[in-house]
Short mmCIF file of C-alpha atoms and ligand atoms in Angstrom, two decimals:
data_model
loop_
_atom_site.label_atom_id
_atom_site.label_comp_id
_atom_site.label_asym_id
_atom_site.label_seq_id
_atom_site.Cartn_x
_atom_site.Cartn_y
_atom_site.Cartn_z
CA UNK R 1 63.22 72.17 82.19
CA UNK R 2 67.03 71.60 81.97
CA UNK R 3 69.10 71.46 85.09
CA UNK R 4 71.58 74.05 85.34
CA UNK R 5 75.14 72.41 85.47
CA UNK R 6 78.04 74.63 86.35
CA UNK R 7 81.77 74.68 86.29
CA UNK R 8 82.98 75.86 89.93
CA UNK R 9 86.71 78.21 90.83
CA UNK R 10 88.90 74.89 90.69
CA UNK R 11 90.66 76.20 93.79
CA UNK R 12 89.81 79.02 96.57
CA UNK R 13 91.94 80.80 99.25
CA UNK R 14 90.33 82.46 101.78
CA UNK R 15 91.77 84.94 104.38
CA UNK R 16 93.45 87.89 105.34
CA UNK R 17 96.93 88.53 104.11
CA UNK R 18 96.48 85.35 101.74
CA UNK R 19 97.29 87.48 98.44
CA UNK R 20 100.86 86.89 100.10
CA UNK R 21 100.64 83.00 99.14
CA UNK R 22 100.64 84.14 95.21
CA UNK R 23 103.89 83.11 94.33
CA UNK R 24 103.64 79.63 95.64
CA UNK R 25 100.18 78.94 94.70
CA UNK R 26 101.53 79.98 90.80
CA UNK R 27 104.54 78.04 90.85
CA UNK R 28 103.92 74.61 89.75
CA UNK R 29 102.03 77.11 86.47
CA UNK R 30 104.54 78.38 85.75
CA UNK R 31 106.52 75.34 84.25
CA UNK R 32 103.31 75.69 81.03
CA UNK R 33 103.72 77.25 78.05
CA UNK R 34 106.23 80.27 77.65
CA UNK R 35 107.26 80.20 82.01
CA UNK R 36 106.06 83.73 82.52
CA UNK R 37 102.79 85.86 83.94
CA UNK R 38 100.39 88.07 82.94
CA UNK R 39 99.24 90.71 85.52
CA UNK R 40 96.42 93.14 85.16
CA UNK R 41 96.22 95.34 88.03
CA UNK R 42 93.75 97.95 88.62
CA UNK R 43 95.31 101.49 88.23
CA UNK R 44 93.76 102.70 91.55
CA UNK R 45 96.85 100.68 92.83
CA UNK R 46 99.39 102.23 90.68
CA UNK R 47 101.88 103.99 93.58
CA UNK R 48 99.86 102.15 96.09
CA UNK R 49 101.94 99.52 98.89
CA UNK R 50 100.23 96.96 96.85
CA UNK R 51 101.97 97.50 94.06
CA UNK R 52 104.81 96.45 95.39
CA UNK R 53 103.79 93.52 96.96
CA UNK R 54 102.67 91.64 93.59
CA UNK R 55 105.48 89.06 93.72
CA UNK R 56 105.59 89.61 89.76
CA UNK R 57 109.32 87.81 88.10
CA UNK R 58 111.16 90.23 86.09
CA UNK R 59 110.38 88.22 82.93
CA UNK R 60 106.43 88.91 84.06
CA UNK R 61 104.23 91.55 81.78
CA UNK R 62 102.37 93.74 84.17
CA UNK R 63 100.04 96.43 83.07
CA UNK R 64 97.81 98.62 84.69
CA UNK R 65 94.89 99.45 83.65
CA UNK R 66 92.26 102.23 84.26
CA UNK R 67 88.73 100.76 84.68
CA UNK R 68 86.97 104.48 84.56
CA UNK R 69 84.59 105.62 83.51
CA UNK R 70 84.64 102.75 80.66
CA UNK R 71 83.81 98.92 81.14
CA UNK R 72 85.64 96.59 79.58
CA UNK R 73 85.39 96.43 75.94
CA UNK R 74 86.37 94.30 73.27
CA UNK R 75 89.09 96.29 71.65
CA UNK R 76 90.96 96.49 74.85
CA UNK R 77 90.80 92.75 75.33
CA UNK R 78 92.08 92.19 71.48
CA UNK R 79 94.62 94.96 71.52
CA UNK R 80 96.15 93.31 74.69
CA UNK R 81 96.08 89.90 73.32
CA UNK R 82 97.46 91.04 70.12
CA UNK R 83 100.36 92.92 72.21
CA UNK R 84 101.22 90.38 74.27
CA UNK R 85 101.30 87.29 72.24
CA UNK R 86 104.06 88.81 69.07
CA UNK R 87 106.14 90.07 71.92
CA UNK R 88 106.51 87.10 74.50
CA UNK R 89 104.23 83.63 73.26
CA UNK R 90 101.74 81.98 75.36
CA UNK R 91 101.98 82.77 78.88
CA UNK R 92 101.55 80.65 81.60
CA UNK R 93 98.35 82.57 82.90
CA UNK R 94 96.83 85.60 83.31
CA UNK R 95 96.05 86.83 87.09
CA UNK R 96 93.64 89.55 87.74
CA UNK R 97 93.69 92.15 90.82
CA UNK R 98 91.00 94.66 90.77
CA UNK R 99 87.11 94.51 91.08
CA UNK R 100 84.50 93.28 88.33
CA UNK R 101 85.67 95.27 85.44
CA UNK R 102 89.34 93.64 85.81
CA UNK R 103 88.28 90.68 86.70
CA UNK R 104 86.53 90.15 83.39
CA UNK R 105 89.54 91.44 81.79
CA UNK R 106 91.72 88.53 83.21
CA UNK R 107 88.75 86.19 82.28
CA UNK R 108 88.63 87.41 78.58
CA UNK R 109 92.23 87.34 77.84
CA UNK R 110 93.14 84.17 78.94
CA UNK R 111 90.18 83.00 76.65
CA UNK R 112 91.02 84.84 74.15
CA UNK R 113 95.04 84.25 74.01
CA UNK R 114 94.15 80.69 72.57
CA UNK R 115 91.20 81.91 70.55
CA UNK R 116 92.07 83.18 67.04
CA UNK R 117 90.10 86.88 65.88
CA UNK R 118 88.45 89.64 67.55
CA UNK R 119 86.42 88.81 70.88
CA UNK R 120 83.81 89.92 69.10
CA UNK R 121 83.15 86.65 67.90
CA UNK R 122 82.71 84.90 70.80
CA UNK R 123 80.23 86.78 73.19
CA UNK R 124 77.47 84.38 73.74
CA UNK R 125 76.79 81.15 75.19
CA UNK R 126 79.55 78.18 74.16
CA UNK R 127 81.01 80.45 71.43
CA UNK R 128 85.00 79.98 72.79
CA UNK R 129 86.34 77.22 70.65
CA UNK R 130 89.50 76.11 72.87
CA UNK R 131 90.11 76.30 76.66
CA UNK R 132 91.93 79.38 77.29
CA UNK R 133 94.90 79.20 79.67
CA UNK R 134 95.45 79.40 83.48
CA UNK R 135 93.97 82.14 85.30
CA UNK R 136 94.19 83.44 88.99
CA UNK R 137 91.46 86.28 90.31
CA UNK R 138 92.42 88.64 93.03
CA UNK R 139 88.96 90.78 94.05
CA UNK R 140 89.83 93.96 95.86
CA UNK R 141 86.36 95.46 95.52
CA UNK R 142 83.12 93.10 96.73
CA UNK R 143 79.78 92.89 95.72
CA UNK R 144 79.20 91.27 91.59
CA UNK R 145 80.25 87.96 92.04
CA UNK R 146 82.69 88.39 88.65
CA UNK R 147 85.19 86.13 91.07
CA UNK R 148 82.68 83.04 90.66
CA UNK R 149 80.74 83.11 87.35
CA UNK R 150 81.21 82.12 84.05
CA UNK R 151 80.87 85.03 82.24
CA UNK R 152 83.65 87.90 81.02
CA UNK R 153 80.96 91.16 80.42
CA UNK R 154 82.45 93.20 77.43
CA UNK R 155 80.96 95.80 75.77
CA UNK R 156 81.20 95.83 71.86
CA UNK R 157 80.33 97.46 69.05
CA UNK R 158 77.10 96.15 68.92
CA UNK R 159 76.77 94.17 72.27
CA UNK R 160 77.28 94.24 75.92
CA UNK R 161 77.76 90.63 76.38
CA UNK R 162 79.91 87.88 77.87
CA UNK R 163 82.13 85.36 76.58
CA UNK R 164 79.81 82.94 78.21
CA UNK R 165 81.89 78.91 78.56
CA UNK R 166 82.96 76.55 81.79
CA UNK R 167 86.62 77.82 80.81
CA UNK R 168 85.86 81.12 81.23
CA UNK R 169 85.66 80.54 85.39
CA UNK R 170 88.76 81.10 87.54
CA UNK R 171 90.92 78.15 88.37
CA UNK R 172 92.52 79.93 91.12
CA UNK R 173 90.71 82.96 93.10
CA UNK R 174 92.24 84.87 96.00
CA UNK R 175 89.83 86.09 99.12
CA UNK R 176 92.02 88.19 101.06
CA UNK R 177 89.45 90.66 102.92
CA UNK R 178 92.77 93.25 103.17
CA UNK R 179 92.37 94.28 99.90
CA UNK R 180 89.26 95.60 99.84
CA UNK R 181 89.59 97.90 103.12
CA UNK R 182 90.49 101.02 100.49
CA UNK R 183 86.88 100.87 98.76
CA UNK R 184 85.61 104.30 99.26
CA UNK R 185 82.12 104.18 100.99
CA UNK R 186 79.53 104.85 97.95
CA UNK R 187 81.33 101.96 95.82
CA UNK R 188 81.55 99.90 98.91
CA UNK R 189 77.54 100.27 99.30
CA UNK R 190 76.73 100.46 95.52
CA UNK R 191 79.05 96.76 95.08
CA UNK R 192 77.73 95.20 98.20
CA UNK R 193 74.58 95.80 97.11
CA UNK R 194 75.04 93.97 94.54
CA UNK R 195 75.54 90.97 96.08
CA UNK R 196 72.22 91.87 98.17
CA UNK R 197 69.76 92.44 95.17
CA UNK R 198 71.03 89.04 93.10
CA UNK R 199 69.71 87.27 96.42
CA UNK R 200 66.48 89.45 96.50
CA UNK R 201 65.88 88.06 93.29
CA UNK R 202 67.36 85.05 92.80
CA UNK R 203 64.86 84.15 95.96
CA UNK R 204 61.62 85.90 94.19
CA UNK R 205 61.02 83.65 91.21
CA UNK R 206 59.78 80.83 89.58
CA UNK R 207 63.51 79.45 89.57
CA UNK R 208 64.47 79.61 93.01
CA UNK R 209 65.91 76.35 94.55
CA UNK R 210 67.10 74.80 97.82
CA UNK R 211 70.82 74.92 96.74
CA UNK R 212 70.12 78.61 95.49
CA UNK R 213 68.23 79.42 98.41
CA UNK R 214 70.65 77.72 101.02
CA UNK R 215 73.82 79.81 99.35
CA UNK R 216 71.44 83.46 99.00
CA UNK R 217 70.26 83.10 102.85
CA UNK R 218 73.46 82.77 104.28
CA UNK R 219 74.71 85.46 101.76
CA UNK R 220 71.56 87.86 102.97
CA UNK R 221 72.46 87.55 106.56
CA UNK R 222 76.06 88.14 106.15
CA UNK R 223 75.19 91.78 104.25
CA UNK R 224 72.71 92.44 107.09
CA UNK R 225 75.71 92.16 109.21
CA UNK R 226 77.68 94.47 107.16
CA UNK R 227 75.25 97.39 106.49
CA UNK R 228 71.94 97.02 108.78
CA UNK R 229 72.74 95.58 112.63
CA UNK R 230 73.87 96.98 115.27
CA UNK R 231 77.66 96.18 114.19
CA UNK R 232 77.18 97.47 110.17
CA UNK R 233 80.10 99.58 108.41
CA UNK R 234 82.90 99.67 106.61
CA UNK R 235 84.98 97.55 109.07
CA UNK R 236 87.67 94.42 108.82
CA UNK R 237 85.00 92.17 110.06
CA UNK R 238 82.61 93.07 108.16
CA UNK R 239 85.33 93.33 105.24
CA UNK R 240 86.07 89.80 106.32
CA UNK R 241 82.08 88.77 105.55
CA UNK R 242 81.48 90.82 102.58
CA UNK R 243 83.87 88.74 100.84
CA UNK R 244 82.46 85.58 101.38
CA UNK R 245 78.53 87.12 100.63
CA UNK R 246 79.63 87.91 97.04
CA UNK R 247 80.77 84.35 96.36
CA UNK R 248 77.93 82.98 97.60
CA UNK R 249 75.21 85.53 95.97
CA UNK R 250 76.81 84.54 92.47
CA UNK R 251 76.54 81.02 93.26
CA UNK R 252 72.58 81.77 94.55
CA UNK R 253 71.85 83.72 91.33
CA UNK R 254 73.57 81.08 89.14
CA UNK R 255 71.68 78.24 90.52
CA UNK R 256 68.61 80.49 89.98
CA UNK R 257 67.84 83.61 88.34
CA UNK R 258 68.27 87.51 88.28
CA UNK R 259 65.13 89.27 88.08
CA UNK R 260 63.76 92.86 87.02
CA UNK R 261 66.08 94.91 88.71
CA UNK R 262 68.84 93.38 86.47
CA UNK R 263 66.67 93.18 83.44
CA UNK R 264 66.14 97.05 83.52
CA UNK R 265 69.73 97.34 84.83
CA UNK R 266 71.14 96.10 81.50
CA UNK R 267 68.92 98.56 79.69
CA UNK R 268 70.26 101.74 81.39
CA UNK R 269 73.94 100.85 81.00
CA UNK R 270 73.76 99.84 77.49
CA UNK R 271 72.31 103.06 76.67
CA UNK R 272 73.48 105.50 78.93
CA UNK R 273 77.02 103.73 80.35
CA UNK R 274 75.58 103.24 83.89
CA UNK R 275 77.79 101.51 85.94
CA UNK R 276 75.78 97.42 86.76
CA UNK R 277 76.17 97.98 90.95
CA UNK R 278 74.87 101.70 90.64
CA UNK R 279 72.72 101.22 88.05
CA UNK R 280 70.90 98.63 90.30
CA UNK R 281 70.63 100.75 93.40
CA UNK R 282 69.00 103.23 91.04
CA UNK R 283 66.93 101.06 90.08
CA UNK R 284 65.94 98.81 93.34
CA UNK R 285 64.60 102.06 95.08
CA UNK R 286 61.58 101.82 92.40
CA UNK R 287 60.65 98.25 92.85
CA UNK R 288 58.45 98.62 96.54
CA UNK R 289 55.44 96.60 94.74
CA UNK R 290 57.49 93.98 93.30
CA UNK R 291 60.29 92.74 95.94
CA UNK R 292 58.55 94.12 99.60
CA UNK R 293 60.37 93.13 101.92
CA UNK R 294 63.69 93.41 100.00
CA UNK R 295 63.17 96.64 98.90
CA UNK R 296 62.00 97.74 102.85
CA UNK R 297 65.61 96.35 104.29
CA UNK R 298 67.31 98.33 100.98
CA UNK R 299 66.19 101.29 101.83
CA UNK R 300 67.05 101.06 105.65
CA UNK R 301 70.55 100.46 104.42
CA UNK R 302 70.48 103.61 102.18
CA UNK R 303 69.37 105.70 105.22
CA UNK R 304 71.38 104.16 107.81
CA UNK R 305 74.55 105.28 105.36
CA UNK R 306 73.10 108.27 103.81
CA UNK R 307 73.46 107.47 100.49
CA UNK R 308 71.74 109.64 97.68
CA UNK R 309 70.67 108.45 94.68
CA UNK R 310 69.73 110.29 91.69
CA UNK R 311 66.01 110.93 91.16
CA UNK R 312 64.18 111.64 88.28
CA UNK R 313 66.44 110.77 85.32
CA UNK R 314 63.53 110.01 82.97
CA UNK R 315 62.40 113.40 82.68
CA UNK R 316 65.22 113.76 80.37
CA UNK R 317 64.36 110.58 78.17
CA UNK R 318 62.30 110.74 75.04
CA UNK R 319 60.35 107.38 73.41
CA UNK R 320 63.30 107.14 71.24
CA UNK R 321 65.28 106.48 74.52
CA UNK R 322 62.77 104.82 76.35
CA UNK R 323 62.26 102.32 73.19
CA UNK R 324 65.52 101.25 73.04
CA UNK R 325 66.61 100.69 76.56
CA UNK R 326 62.99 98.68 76.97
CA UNK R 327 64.47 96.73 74.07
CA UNK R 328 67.60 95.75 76.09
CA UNK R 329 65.49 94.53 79.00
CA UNK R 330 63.01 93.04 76.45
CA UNK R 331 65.33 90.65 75.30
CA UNK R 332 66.29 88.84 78.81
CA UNK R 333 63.21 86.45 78.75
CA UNK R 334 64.71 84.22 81.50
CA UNK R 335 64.84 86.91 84.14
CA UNK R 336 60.95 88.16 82.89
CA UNK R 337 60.31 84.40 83.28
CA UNK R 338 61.89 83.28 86.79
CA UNK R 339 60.35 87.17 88.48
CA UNK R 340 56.55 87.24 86.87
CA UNK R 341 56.20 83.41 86.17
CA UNK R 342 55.34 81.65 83.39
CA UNK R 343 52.65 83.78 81.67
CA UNK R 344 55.46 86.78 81.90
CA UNK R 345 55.06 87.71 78.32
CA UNK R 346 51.51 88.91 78.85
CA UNK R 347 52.92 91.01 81.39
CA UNK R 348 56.68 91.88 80.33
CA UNK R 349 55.06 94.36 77.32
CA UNK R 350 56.97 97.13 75.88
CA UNK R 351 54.54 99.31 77.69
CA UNK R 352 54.90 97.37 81.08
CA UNK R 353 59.06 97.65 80.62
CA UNK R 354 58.74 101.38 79.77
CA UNK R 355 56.91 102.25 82.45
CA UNK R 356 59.45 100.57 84.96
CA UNK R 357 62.39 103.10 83.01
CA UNK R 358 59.66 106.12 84.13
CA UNK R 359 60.11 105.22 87.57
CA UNK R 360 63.57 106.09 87.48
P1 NAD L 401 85.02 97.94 89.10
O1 NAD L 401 86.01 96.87 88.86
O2 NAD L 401 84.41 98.57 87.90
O3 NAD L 401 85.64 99.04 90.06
C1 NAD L 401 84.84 100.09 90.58
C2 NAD L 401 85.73 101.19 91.12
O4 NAD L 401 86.37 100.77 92.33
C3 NAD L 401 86.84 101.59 90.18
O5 NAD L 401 87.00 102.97 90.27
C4 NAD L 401 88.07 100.88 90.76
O6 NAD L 401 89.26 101.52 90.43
C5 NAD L 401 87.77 101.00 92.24
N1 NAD L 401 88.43 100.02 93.11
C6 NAD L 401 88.51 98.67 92.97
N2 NAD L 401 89.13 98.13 94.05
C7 NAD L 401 89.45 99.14 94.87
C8 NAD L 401 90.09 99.22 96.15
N3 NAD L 401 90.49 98.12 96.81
N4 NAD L 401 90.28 100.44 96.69
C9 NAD L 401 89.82 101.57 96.07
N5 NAD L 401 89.20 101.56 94.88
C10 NAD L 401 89.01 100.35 94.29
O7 NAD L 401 83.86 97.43 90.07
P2 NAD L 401 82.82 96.25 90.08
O8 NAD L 401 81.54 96.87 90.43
O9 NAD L 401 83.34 95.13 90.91
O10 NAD L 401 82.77 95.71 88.60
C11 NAD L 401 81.92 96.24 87.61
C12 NAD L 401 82.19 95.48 86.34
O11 NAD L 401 81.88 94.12 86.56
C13 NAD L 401 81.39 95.90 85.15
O12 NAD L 401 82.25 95.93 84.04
C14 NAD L 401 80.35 94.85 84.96
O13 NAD L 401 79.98 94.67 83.63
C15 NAD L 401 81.09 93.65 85.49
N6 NAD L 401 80.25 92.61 86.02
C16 NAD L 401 80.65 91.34 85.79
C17 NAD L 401 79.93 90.30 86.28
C18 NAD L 401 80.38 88.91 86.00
O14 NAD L 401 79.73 87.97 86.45
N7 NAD L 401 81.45 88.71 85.30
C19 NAD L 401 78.79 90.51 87.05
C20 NAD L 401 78.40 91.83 87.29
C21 NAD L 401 79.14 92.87 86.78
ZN1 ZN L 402 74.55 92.16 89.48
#
C-alpha cells in the first residue's frame, strides 16, 4: 500500500471579518507577473454589500459568475482563460469568493492560465504540466471541503473529473465565518452535510487512519453542534464552527477514503445533473444497513430541520438509466475498496450497484 502524501493550503486565515485583510495578504503577489488580479465572485453577490467590499485595484478583472443550475465545466474555464490572457498577460493570481463550484473555478484557471489547450486535457491525476499561478480561496458557503483539496471538479464533454495535481491546492484560503451567514437553510443543511457524510465514511473503511480519524472526530462533533444539540441552527457560532468542520472533513476524507454514498453520488449527477451535497443527502437516507449509526444521527438532523427530500426517483429510471449511472459508480474502485474491504469486487456487482440506485 502507498502512503498518501499531500500538498496542504500554504497559508490559512481564520476569523470573522478576516476577508477584510485581502488586500494586504495579496500585496507582496502582486509585484509577479503582469501586477494585477483575477476575481471570480459568485453572482449571488452581485448588488450585495459584499460586492463592494472586494478591495479589487482598478487595473483588476472581476467577473461574476452564475454557478446555477450548471457546475463548472470545461468550456467556461477555457473561454475565461482564453479571454483573459490576449487582453491583459499573466496575472498575478486568481482569487475565488463563492462556494465549491467557484472555488474550483479559481482552482482551474490559475492551472490552466500556464497550461497550453483545452482543460480537457488535463482532468486526471498529475496531468497539469506546469505550476499554475497564485491563488487565494474565499468560501462563503460550507460543507465540500473544495477550500482544502487538490482537485478542480469540471464537467466535460465526456467527463466529470478534476484537474487532479499538488498545484492545484490554494496557497492562500480565507475563513471568515461572516460570509456564509446568507446561505439559505436547505443549502446550508444539504453543504454541511457534506462535510458530515465524508467523515461517516472516511471513518467506515478499510482506509481509515489515526490522522484521518483524529481530523473526522473533531469535524463530527463540531456538525453535531451545528445541527443536532441543544444549541443547533443557523447561527454565528455555529457559522463560526461549520467553517472549521469542512476543512477538517476534507483533510479526514483525504487521508482516507469516501465511500458508497459518494460512489453512487457521482453516478446520479453525471447522469441526471444532481447537485454533489444534495445528491448525497438523497442518497445517505438509503444507506441504514451500511453506515448505522451515521445514518441514525442523519436523519435526526433532517427531522430536527424539517428537511424533505425527494422519494422515489427510480420509478422513473429504465435499465438504460440504471446501467449507465451504475457504470459511473462502477468505476470508483477505491471507494468500493476502503467501504466493503478487500474482496469488494465480489460484492460491488453491477447488480449490487443497481440495486443501491433503486433505493432512491
Ligand atoms: P455552490 O458553489 O455550487 O453554491 C451553491 C449555491 O449556494 C449557489 O446557488 C450559490 O450561488 C449559493 N451561495 C454560495 N454562497 C452563498 C452565500 N454566502 N449566500 C447565499 N447563497 C450562496 O456550492 P457547493 O456545494 O459549495 O459546491 C458544489 C460544487 O463543488 C460542485 O461543482 C462540485 O462538483 C464541487 N465539489 C468540489 C469538491 C472539491 O474537492 N473540489 C468537492 C465536492 C464538490
Ligand atoms: Zn462530498
Amino acid at each position: 500500500m502507498t502512503h498518501k502524501n499531500f500538498k496542504n493550503i500554504d497559508k490559512v486565515t481564520y476569523g470573522r471579518g478576516s476577508f477584510s485583510q485581502l488586500t494586504e495578504t495579496i500585496e507582496p503577489i502582486r509585484k509577479e507577473n503582469k501586477n494585477y488580479f483575477v476575481f471570480v465572485v459568485d453572482n449571488y453577490f452581485k448588488g450585495k454589500p459584499l460586492s463592494t467590499k472586494l478591495q479589487n485595484k482598478p487595473e483588476d478583472l472581476v467577473y461574476f459568475i452564475d454557478v446555477d443550475p450548471y457546475e463548472p465545466t470545461t468550456q467556461q474555464i477555457d473561454t475565461l482563460r482564453d479571454e483573459i490572457l490576449p487582453k491583459k498577460g499573466l496575472p498575478s493570481g486568481v482569487i475565488g469568493i463563492g462556494g465549491g463550484s467557484i472555488m474550483d473555478i479559481a482552482k482551474a484557471l490559475s492551472l490552466m492560465l500556464t497550461n497550453e489547450g483545452s482543460s480537457t486535457l488535463y482532468q486526471g491525476l498529475n496531468l497539469i504540466k506546469k505550476p499554475g499561478i497564485y491563488h487565494l480561496g474565499v468560501p462563503t458557503i460550507s460543507g465540500t471541503g473544495a477550500e482544502v483539496s487538490m482537485t478542480a471538479v469540471l464537467t466535460g464533454p465526456e467527463k466529470k473529473l478534476g484537474l487532479k495535481c499538488d498545484w492545484t491546492v490554494f496557497n492562500q484560503v480565507i475563513l471568515d465565518p461572516e460570509l456564509i451567514a446568507s446561505v439559505p437553510t436547505d443549502w446550508w443543511f444539504y453543504t454541511g452535510m457534506d462535510t458530515y457524510i465524508h467523515c461517516i465514511e472516511s471513518h467506515g473503511g478499510i482506509r481509515n487512519n489515526a490522522f484521518s480519524l483524529a481530523y473526522g472526530d473533531q469535524a463530527l462533533n463540531l456538525c453535531r453542534e451545528v445541527y443536532l444539540n441543544d444549541k443547533a441552527g443557523q447561527t454565528p457560532e455555529n457559522d463560526d464552527k461549520l467553517m472549521v468542520a469542512s476543512l477538517m472533513g476534507g483533510l479526514s476524507l483525504t487521508y482516507s477514503e469516501v465511500g458508497v454514498c459518494h460512489a453512487i453520488s457521482y453516478g446520479l449527477s453525471k447522469i441526471h445533473g444532481t447537485r454533489h451535497c444534495y445528491a448525497n443527502c438523497i442518497i445517505f437516507q438509503h444507506l441504514g444497513d451500511i453506515y448505522p449509526e451515521g445514518h441514525a444521527e442523519f436523519m435526526q438532523m433532517i427531522k430536527k430541520h424539517k428537511i424533505n427530500l425527494p422519494q422515489n426517483l427510480s420509478k422513473d429510471w429504465n435499465e438504460e438509466t440504471l446501467t449507465k449511472m451504475a457504470n459511473v459508480s462502477y468505476n470508483l474502485p477505491f471507494m468500493w475498496n476502503h467501504a466493503l474491504g478487500d474482496n469488494y469486487k465480489e460484492i460491488a456487482t453491477m447488480d449490487y450497484i443497481k440495486d443501491l440506485f433503486r433505493r432512491l
